[in-house]
Amino acid sequence: PQINVGVGGSTLGQTPSQIQEVYDRLEQIGRNNTKKNETIILFFIACAGENDVSSGISVEKATERFEALLNKIFSTKTTAAMMTIETYLVFLGPKLEPWLADDF
């Protein structure tokens, strides 16, 4: 099974609920799973932080949101029966944008 979710324009604060959507879909797949010991690979790619900074939140708050994102990705457990889940994250942090020049 493959789940593709693409979201643009989000902030780190919005991302954990979007991650939950992936886990909810995975639960549904698991309930319908007939293969024993199937390995599911979750591969998250995130480019985030710019919208947080541009909205005026502090670096400390953005860091808290990033930690919440990591906790959501790596601490969420699924009850999907007989499935092994491997989780990976590629995170691309904020890049310098001309309109953010004064924020760094």
Coordinates of N, CA and C in Angstrom, one line a residue, residues 66-102:
F66 N 8.9 22.0 16.3 CA 9.7 21.0 15.6 C 9.8 19.8 16.5
E67 N 10.0 20.0 17.8 CA 10.1 18.8 18.7 C 8.7 18.1 18.7
A68 N 7.6 18.8 18.7 CA 6.3 18.2 18.6 C 6.2 17.4 17.4
L69 N 6.7 17.9 16.3 CA 6.7 17.2 15.0 C 7.4 15.9 15.1
L70 N 8.7 15.9 15.7 CA 9.5 14.7 15.8 C 8.8 13.7 16.7
N71 N 8.2 14.2 17.8 CA 7.5 13.3 18.7 C 6.3 12.6 18.0
K72 N 5.6 13.4 17.2 CA 4.4 12.8 16.5 C 4.9 11.7 15.5
I73 N 6.0 12.0 14.8 CA 6.4 11.1 13.8 C 7.0 9.8 14.4
F74 N 7.8 10.0 15.4 CA 8.6 8.8 15.9 C 8.0 8.2 17.2
S75 N 7.0 8.8 17.8 CA 6.4 8.3 19.0 C 5.0 7.7 18.9
T76 N 4.4 8.0 17.7 CA 3.0 7.5 17.5 C 3.1 6.0 17.3
K77 N 2.3 5.3 18.0 CA 2.2 3.9 17.9 C 0.9 3.6 17.1
T78 N 1.0 2.5 16.4 CA -0.2 2.1 15.6 C -0.6 0.7 16.1
T79 N -1.8 0.4 16.1 CA -2.3 -0.9 16.5 C -2.5 -1.8 15.3
A80 N -2.0 -1.4 14.2 CA -2.2 -2.2 13.0 C -1.6 -3.6 13.2
A81 N -2.4 -4.6 13.1 CA -2.0 -5.9 13.5 C -0.9 -6.5 12.5
M82 N 0.0 -7.2 13.0 CA 1.0 -7.9 12.2 C 1.8 -7.1 11.2
M83 N 2.0 -5.8 11.6 CA 2.8 -5.0 10.7 C 4.0 -4.4 11.4
T84 N 5.1 -4.5 10.7 CA 6.3 -3.8 11.2 C 6.4 -2.5 10.5
I85 N 6.7 -1.4 11.3 CA 6.7 -0.1 10.7 C 8.1 0.5 10.9
E86 N 8.7 0.9 9.8 CA 10.0 1.6 9.8 C 9.7 3.0 9.4
T87 N 10.2 3.9 10.2 CA 9.8 5.3 10.0 C 11.1 6.1 9.7
Y88 N 11.1 6.9 8.7 CA 12.2 7.8 8.3 C 11.7 9.2 8.1
L89 N 12.6 10.2 8.3 CA 12.3 11.6 8.1 C 13.5 12.2 7.4
V90 N 13.2 13.0 6.4 CA 14.1 13.9 5.8 C 13.6 15.3 6.0
F91 N 14.4 16.1 6.8 CA 13.9 17.4 7.1 C 14.8 18.4 6.5
L92 N 14.2 19.3 5.7 CA 14.9 20.4 5.2 C 14.5 21.7 5.9
G93 N 15.4 22.3 6.7 CA 15.1 23.4 7.5 C 14.9 24.7 6.6
P94 N 14.6 25.7 7.3 CA 14.3 27.0 6.6 C 15.5 27.4 5.8
K95 N 15.3 27.9 4.6 CA 16.4 28.4 3.8 C 16.3 30.0 3.9
L96 N 17.3 30.6 3.6 CA 17.3 32.1 3.6 C 16.5 32.6 2.5
E97 N 15.5 33.4 2.7 CA 14.7 34.0 1.7 C 14.9 35.5 1.8
P98 N 14.9 36.2 0.7 CA 15.1 37.7 0.8 C 14.2 38.4 1.8
W99 N 12.9 37.9 1.9 CA 12.0 38.5 2.8 C 12.2 38.1 4.3
L100 N 13.1 37.2 4.5 CA 13.4 36.8 5.9 C 14.8 37.3 6.3
A101 N 15.4 38.1 5.5 CA 16.8 38.6 5.8 C 16.9 39.2 7.1
D102 N 15.9 40.0 7.6 CA 16.0 40.7 8.9 C 15.7 39.7 10.0

